PDB file of C-alpha atoms in Angstrom:
ATOM      1  CA  UNK A   1      -8.603 259.284 107.256  1.00  0.00           C
ATOM      2  CA  UNK A   2      -5.425 257.573 106.129  1.00  0.00           C
ATOM      3  CA  UNK A   3      -4.477 254.091 104.985  1.00  0.00           C
ATOM      4  CA  UNK A   4      -0.861 252.956 104.652  1.00  0.00           C
ATOM      5  CA  UNK A   5      -0.569 249.723 102.685  1.00  0.00           C
ATOM      6  CA  UNK A   6       2.384 247.446 101.980  1.00  0.00           C
ATOM      7  CA  UNK A   7       1.560 245.467  98.823  1.00  0.00           C
ATOM      8  CA  UNK A   8       3.723 242.380  98.418  1.00  0.00           C
ATOM      9  CA  UNK A   9       4.120 239.419  96.137  1.00  0.00           C
ATOM     10  CA  UNK A  10       6.209 237.879  93.415  1.00  0.00           C
ATOM     11  CA  UNK A  11       6.841 239.259  89.955  1.00  0.00           C
ATOM     12  CA  UNK A  12       3.978 238.622  87.564  1.00  0.00           C
ATOM     13  CA  UNK A  13       1.261 238.208  90.204  1.00  0.00           C
ATOM     14  CA  UNK A  14      -0.363 241.606  89.584  1.00  0.00           C
ATOM     15  CA  UNK A  15       0.624 243.516  92.712  1.00  0.00           C
ATOM     16  CA  UNK A  16       1.380 246.692  90.776  1.00  0.00           C
ATOM     17  CA  UNK A  17      -2.042 246.491  89.094  1.00  0.00           C
ATOM     18  CA  UNK A  18      -3.608 246.602  92.560  1.00  0.00           C
ATOM     19  CA  UNK A  19      -1.566 249.717  93.382  1.00  0.00           C
ATOM     20  CA  UNK A  20      -2.651 251.366  90.137  1.00  0.00           C
ATOM     21  CA  UNK A  21      -6.337 250.605  90.756  1.00  0.00           C
ATOM     22  CA  UNK A  22      -6.230 251.909  94.328  1.00  0.00           C
ATOM     23  CA  UNK A  23      -4.339 255.000  93.220  1.00  0.00           C
ATOM     24  CA  UNK A  24      -6.906 255.662  90.489  1.00  0.00           C
ATOM     25  CA  UNK A  25      -9.795 255.223  92.940  1.00  0.00           C
ATOM     26  CA  UNK A  26      -8.146 257.494  95.520  1.00  0.00           C
ATOM     27  CA  UNK A  27      -7.584 260.261  92.984  1.00  0.00           C
ATOM     28  CA  UNK A  28     -11.251 260.047  91.943  1.00  0.00           C
ATOM     29  CA  UNK A  29     -12.115 260.634  95.613  1.00  0.00           C
ATOM     30  CA  UNK A  30      -9.786 263.685  95.678  1.00  0.00           C
ATOM     31  CA  UNK A  31      -7.534 261.884  98.142  1.00  0.00           C
ATOM     32  CA  UNK A  32      -3.783 262.367  98.347  1.00  0.00           C
ATOM     33  CA  UNK A  33      -1.587 259.410  97.397  1.00  0.00           C
ATOM     34  CA  UNK A  34       2.086 258.549  97.483  1.00  0.00           C
ATOM     35  CA  UNK A  35       3.564 255.350  96.129  1.00  0.00           C
ATOM     36  CA  UNK A  36       6.995 253.761  96.081  1.00  0.00           C
ATOM     37  CA  UNK A  37       7.731 250.491  94.276  1.00  0.00           C
ATOM     38  CA  UNK A  38      10.424 247.841  94.266  1.00  0.00           C
ATOM     39  CA  UNK A  39      10.003 245.685  91.187  1.00  0.00           C
ATOM     40  CA  UNK A  40      13.413 245.205  89.646  1.00  0.00           C
ATOM     41  CA  UNK A  41      13.379 241.483  90.401  1.00  0.00           C
ATOM     42  CA  UNK A  42       9.924 240.936  88.927  1.00  0.00           C
ATOM     43  CA  UNK A  43      11.373 239.607  85.667  1.00  0.00           C
ATOM     44  CA  UNK A  44      12.931 236.706  87.610  1.00  0.00           C
ATOM     45  CA  UNK A  45       9.990 235.807  89.824  1.00  0.00           C
ATOM     46  CA  UNK A  46      11.481 237.775  92.689  1.00  0.00           C
ATOM     47  CA  UNK A  47      10.053 239.979  95.393  1.00  0.00           C
ATOM     48  CA  UNK A  48       7.733 242.791  94.279  1.00  0.00           C
ATOM     49  CA  UNK A  49       6.716 245.332  96.872  1.00  0.00           C
ATOM     50  CA  UNK A  50       4.920 248.660  96.840  1.00  0.00           C
ATOM     51  CA  UNK A  51       4.256 251.205  99.582  1.00  0.00           C
ATOM     52  CA  UNK A  52       0.905 252.884  98.939  1.00  0.00           C
ATOM     53  CA  UNK A  53      -0.226 255.725 101.144  1.00  0.00           C
ATOM     54  CA  UNK A  54      -3.739 257.174 100.809  1.00  0.00           C
ATOM     55  CA  UNK A  55      -4.923 260.118 102.900  1.00  0.00           C
ATOM     56  CA  UNK A  56      -7.387 262.992 103.041  1.00  0.00           C
ATOM     57  CA  UNK A  57      -4.428 265.216 103.971  1.00  0.00           C
ATOM     58  CA  UNK A  58      -1.122 265.855 102.166  1.00  0.00           C
ATOM     59  CA  UNK A  59       1.477 263.097 102.619  1.00  0.00           C
ATOM     60  CA  UNK A  60       5.112 264.045 103.200  1.00  0.00           C
ATOM     61  CA  UNK A  61       6.842 260.758 102.333  1.00  0.00           C
ATOM     62  CA  UNK A  62       6.107 257.917  99.960  1.00  0.00           C
ATOM     63  CA  UNK A  63       7.715 255.370 102.318  1.00  0.00           C
ATOM     64  CA  UNK A  64       5.879 253.704 105.177  1.00  0.00           C
ATOM     65  CA  UNK A  65       7.977 253.622 108.362  1.00  0.00           C
ATOM     66  CA  UNK A  66       8.551 250.476 110.397  1.00  0.00           C
ATOM     67  CA  UNK A  67       5.455 249.845 112.498  1.00  0.00           C
ATOM     68  CA  UNK A  68       3.408 252.257 110.381  1.00  0.00           C
ATOM     69  CA  UNK A  69       1.407 250.091 107.959  1.00  0.00           C
ATOM     70  CA  UNK A  70      -2.315 249.646 108.447  1.00  0.00           C
ATOM     71  CA  UNK A  71      -2.313 246.725 106.019  1.00  0.00           C
ATOM     72  CA  UNK A  72      -0.015 244.149 104.534  1.00  0.00           C
ATOM     73  CA  UNK A  73      -1.674 242.893 101.354  1.00  0.00           C
ATOM     74  CA  UNK A  74       0.083 239.939  99.755  1.00  0.00           C
ATOM     75  CA  UNK A  75      -0.506 237.407  97.018  1.00  0.00           C
ATOM     76  CA  UNK A  76       2.030 235.084  98.629  1.00  0.00           C
ATOM     77  CA  UNK A  77       2.194 234.063 102.316  1.00  0.00           C
ATOM     78  CA  UNK A  78       5.967 234.243 102.821  1.00  0.00           C
ATOM     79  CA  UNK A  79       6.016 237.726 101.286  1.00  0.00           C
ATOM     80  CA  UNK A  80       3.319 238.809 103.753  1.00  0.00           C
ATOM     81  CA  UNK A  81       5.509 237.617 106.624  1.00  0.00           C
ATOM     82  CA  UNK A  82       8.594 239.325 105.191  1.00  0.00           C
ATOM     83  CA  UNK A  83       7.001 242.739 105.794  1.00  0.00           C
ATOM     84  CA  UNK A  84       5.633 242.147 109.319  1.00  0.00           C
ATOM     85  CA  UNK A  85       8.074 244.684 110.841  1.00  0.00           C
ATOM     86  CA  UNK A  86       6.142 247.378 108.947  1.00  0.00           C
ATOM     87  CA  UNK A  87       2.744 246.441 110.405  1.00  0.00           C
ATOM     88  CA  UNK A  88       1.129 248.485 113.177  1.00  0.00           C
ATOM     89  CA  UNK A  89       0.017 246.539 116.256  1.00  0.00           C
ATOM     90  CA  UNK A  90      -3.575 247.271 115.154  1.00  0.00           C
ATOM     91  CA  UNK A  91      -2.880 246.492 111.487  1.00  0.00           C
ATOM     92  CA  UNK A  92      -4.281 243.694 109.332  1.00  0.00           C
ATOM     93  CA  UNK A  93      -2.613 241.052 107.180  1.00  0.00           C
ATOM     94  CA  UNK A  94      -4.589 240.074 104.086  1.00  0.00           C
ATOM     95  CA  UNK A  95      -2.881 237.277 102.186  1.00  0.00           C
ATOM     96  CA  UNK A  96      -3.279 234.468  99.738  1.00  0.00           C
ATOM     97  CA  UNK A  97      -2.363 231.122 101.300  1.00  0.00           C
ATOM     98  CA  UNK A  98      -1.089 229.617  98.043  1.00  0.00           C
ATOM     99  CA  UNK A  99       2.728 229.632  98.115  1.00  0.00           C
ATOM    100  CA  UNK A 100       4.941 230.626  95.203  1.00  0.00           C
ATOM    101  CA  UNK A 101       7.917 228.401  95.940  1.00  0.00           C
ATOM    102  CA  UNK A 102      10.857 230.074  94.249  1.00  0.00           C
ATOM    103  CA  UNK A 103      13.690 229.283  96.682  1.00  0.00           C
ATOM    104  CA  UNK A 104      15.064 226.017  98.111  1.00  0.00           C
ATOM    105  CA  UNK A 105      14.665 227.206 101.702  1.00  0.00           C
ATOM    106  CA  UNK A 106      10.988 228.101 101.327  1.00  0.00           C
ATOM    107  CA  UNK A 107       9.191 227.500 104.663  1.00  0.00           C
ATOM    108  CA  UNK A 108       6.827 224.564 105.050  1.00  0.00           C
ATOM    109  CA  UNK A 109       3.071 225.268 104.929  1.00  0.00           C
ATOM    110  CA  UNK A 110       2.935 224.371 108.640  1.00  0.00           C
ATOM    111  CA  UNK A 111       5.626 226.943 109.496  1.00  0.00           C
ATOM    112  CA  UNK A 112       3.801 229.643 107.525  1.00  0.00           C
ATOM    113  CA  UNK A 113       0.495 228.774 109.155  1.00  0.00           C
ATOM    114  CA  UNK A 114       2.061 228.798 112.637  1.00  0.00           C
ATOM    115  CA  UNK A 115       3.549 232.251 112.034  1.00  0.00           C
ATOM    116  CA  UNK A 116       0.229 233.619 110.761  1.00  0.00           C
ATOM    117  CA  UNK A 117      -1.540 232.147 113.794  1.00  0.00           C
ATOM    118  CA  UNK A 118       0.546 234.420 116.042  1.00  0.00           C
ATOM    119  CA  UNK A 119      -1.341 237.443 114.687  1.00  0.00           C
ATOM    120  CA  UNK A 120      -4.904 238.324 115.614  1.00  0.00           C
ATOM    121  CA  UNK A 121      -5.869 240.318 112.552  1.00  0.00           C
ATOM    122  CA  UNK A 122      -5.392 238.034 109.575  1.00  0.00           C
ATOM    123  CA  UNK A 123      -7.528 237.345 106.533  1.00  0.00           C
ATOM    124  CA  UNK A 124      -5.900 234.369 104.793  1.00  0.00           C
ATOM    125  CA  UNK A 125      -7.435 232.012 102.252  1.00  0.00           C
ATOM    126  CA  UNK A 126      -6.690 230.314  98.930  1.00  0.00           C
ATOM    127  CA  UNK A 127      -7.331 233.188  96.555  1.00  0.00           C
ATOM    128  CA  UNK A 128      -6.052 231.198  93.587  1.00  0.00           C
ATOM    129  CA  UNK A 129      -8.838 228.653  94.173  1.00  0.00           C
ATOM    130  CA  UNK A 130     -11.486 231.380  94.410  1.00  0.00           C
ATOM    131  CA  UNK A 131     -10.264 232.836  91.103  1.00  0.00           C
ATOM    132  CA  UNK A 132     -10.243 229.383  89.454  1.00  0.00           C
ATOM    133  CA  UNK A 133     -13.743 228.649  90.746  1.00  0.00           C
ATOM    134  CA  UNK A 134     -14.877 231.876  89.049  1.00  0.00           C
ATOM    135  CA  UNK A 135     -13.370 230.620  85.782  1.00  0.00           C
ATOM    136  CA  UNK A 136     -10.566 233.187  85.781  1.00  0.00           C
ATOM    137  CA  UNK A 137      -7.345 231.840  87.359  1.00  0.00           C
ATOM    138  CA  UNK A 138      -5.432 235.003  86.465  1.00  0.00           C
ATOM    139  CA  UNK A 139      -7.713 237.210  88.562  1.00  0.00           C
ATOM    140  CA  UNK A 140      -6.440 236.119  91.996  1.00  0.00           C
ATOM    141  CA  UNK A 141      -4.967 239.606  92.432  1.00  0.00           C
ATOM    142  CA  UNK A 142      -8.487 241.047  92.160  1.00  0.00           C
ATOM    143  CA  UNK A 143      -9.712 238.504  94.723  1.00  0.00           C
ATOM    144  CA  UNK A 144      -6.930 239.822  96.984  1.00  0.00           C
ATOM    145  CA  UNK A 145      -7.956 243.421  96.320  1.00  0.00           C
ATOM    146  CA  UNK A 146     -11.548 242.551  97.213  1.00  0.00           C
ATOM    147  CA  UNK A 147     -10.435 240.788 100.406  1.00  0.00           C
ATOM    148  CA  UNK A 148      -8.412 243.854 101.447  1.00  0.00           C
ATOM    149  CA  UNK A 149     -11.036 246.432 100.444  1.00  0.00           C
ATOM    150  CA  UNK A 150     -13.001 246.432 103.753  1.00  0.00           C
ATOM    151  CA  UNK A 151      -9.850 247.765 105.451  1.00  0.00           C
ATOM    152  CA  UNK A 152      -9.191 250.574 102.964  1.00  0.00           C
ATOM    153  CA  UNK A 153     -10.867 253.949 103.367  1.00  0.00           C
ATOM    154  CA  UNK A 154     -12.296 253.914  99.844  1.00  0.00           C
ATOM    155  CA  UNK A 155     -15.775 252.824  98.841  1.00  0.00           C
ATOM    156  CA  UNK A 156     -16.077 249.482  97.034  1.00  0.00           C
ATOM    157  CA  UNK A 157     -17.838 251.215  94.150  1.00  0.00           C
ATOM    158  CA  UNK A 158     -14.913 253.616  93.750  1.00  0.00           C
ATOM    159  CA  UNK A 159     -12.470 250.719  93.632  1.00  0.00           C
ATOM    160  CA  UNK A 160     -14.676 249.048  91.014  1.00  0.00           C
ATOM    161  CA  UNK A 161     -14.545 252.297  89.025  1.00  0.00           C
ATOM    162  CA  UNK A 162     -10.743 252.085  89.308  1.00  0.00           C
ATOM    163  CA  UNK A 163     -10.859 248.538  87.921  1.00  0.00           C
ATOM    164  CA  UNK A 164     -12.970 249.784  84.992  1.00  0.00           C
ATOM    165  CA  UNK A 165     -10.488 252.564  84.230  1.00  0.00           C
ATOM    166  CA  UNK A 166      -7.373 250.413  84.516  1.00  0.00           C
ATOM    167  CA  UNK A 167      -8.704 247.448  82.515  1.00  0.00           C
ATOM    168  CA  UNK A 168     -11.125 249.321  80.241  1.00  0.00           C
ATOM    169  CA  UNK A 169      -8.842 249.206  77.203  1.00  0.00           C
ATOM    170  CA  UNK A 170      -8.802 245.387  77.413  1.00  0.00           C
ATOM    171  CA  UNK A 171     -12.540 245.136  76.827  1.00  0.00           C
ATOM    172  CA  UNK A 172     -15.737 244.763  78.805  1.00  0.00           C
ATOM    173  CA  UNK A 173     -15.315 241.008  79.372  1.00  0.00           C
ATOM    174  CA  UNK A 174     -11.953 241.531  81.137  1.00  0.00           C
ATOM    175  CA  UNK A 175     -13.422 244.385  83.192  1.00  0.00           C
ATOM    176  CA  UNK A 176     -16.401 242.307  84.318  1.00  0.00           C
ATOM    177  CA  UNK A 177     -14.216 239.273  85.092  1.00  0.00           C
ATOM    178  CA  UNK A 178     -12.018 241.406  87.344  1.00  0.00           C
ATOM    179  CA  UNK A 179     -14.980 243.072  89.072  1.00  0.00           C
ATOM    180  CA  UNK A 180     -16.533 239.640  89.693  1.00  0.00           C
ATOM    181  CA  UNK A 181     -13.246 238.469  91.277  1.00  0.00           C
ATOM    182  CA  UNK A 182     -13.049 241.672  93.370  1.00  0.00           C
ATOM    183  CA  UNK A 183     -16.583 241.150  94.674  1.00  0.00           C
ATOM    184  CA  UNK A 184     -15.940 237.481  95.490  1.00  0.00           C
ATOM    185  CA  UNK A 185     -12.829 238.387  97.502  1.00  0.00           C
ATOM    186  CA  UNK A 186     -14.711 241.111  99.369  1.00  0.00           C
ATOM    187  CA  UNK A 187     -17.544 238.750 100.324  1.00  0.00           C
ATOM    188  CA  UNK A 188     -15.100 236.012 101.383  1.00  0.00           C
ATOM    189  CA  UNK A 189     -13.194 238.487 103.572  1.00  0.00           C
ATOM    190  CA  UNK A 190     -16.342 239.846 105.196  1.00  0.00           C
ATOM    191  CA  UNK A 191     -17.561 236.299 105.884  1.00  0.00           C
ATOM    192  CA  UNK A 192     -14.247 235.459 107.597  1.00  0.00           C
ATOM    193  CA  UNK A 193     -14.496 238.588 109.763  1.00  0.00           C
ATOM    194  CA  UNK A 194     -18.016 237.650 110.847  1.00  0.00           C
ATOM    195  CA  UNK A 195     -17.022 234.157 112.058  1.00  0.00           C
TER     196      UNK A 195
END
């Protein structure tokens, strides 16, 4: 089994934390991983993107080819659309619907929604709201991770173990807050799939 994931967002949203958690979980499962990151613009609120490849077999390259991604996972809708050329025809888009408007020519919500509607396999909802409703607005990245987790060949409990390892030094309250957000995103995603 193999999962090729394009993680996308804007600097400061926690995309690289998701990559670290998934990488930690994959290594615990004795899986092979390769990762490549673009985060030089993150200081300015710019594009942050990571290629994460997880497989039972050795992986030759850390870059996902055009048309090769199983998943586009994004904390920002325009960033999800930016990487559509990388998505397989059978791939999934999992994205937050809350925009991070950092350019004057940012598309309208209607234009974003219309573009998303052209794709059959989309999980899109307001992850910021879910995080706020849980009392932890900064955990929207964990809501996103939870929403994407049904499409990743790693058990939910292993990903939760990854969350514990990555955030463990910050204390048990932070760990539990992030696991709660992860679980909420997973449930929301599964409910959307069952509709």
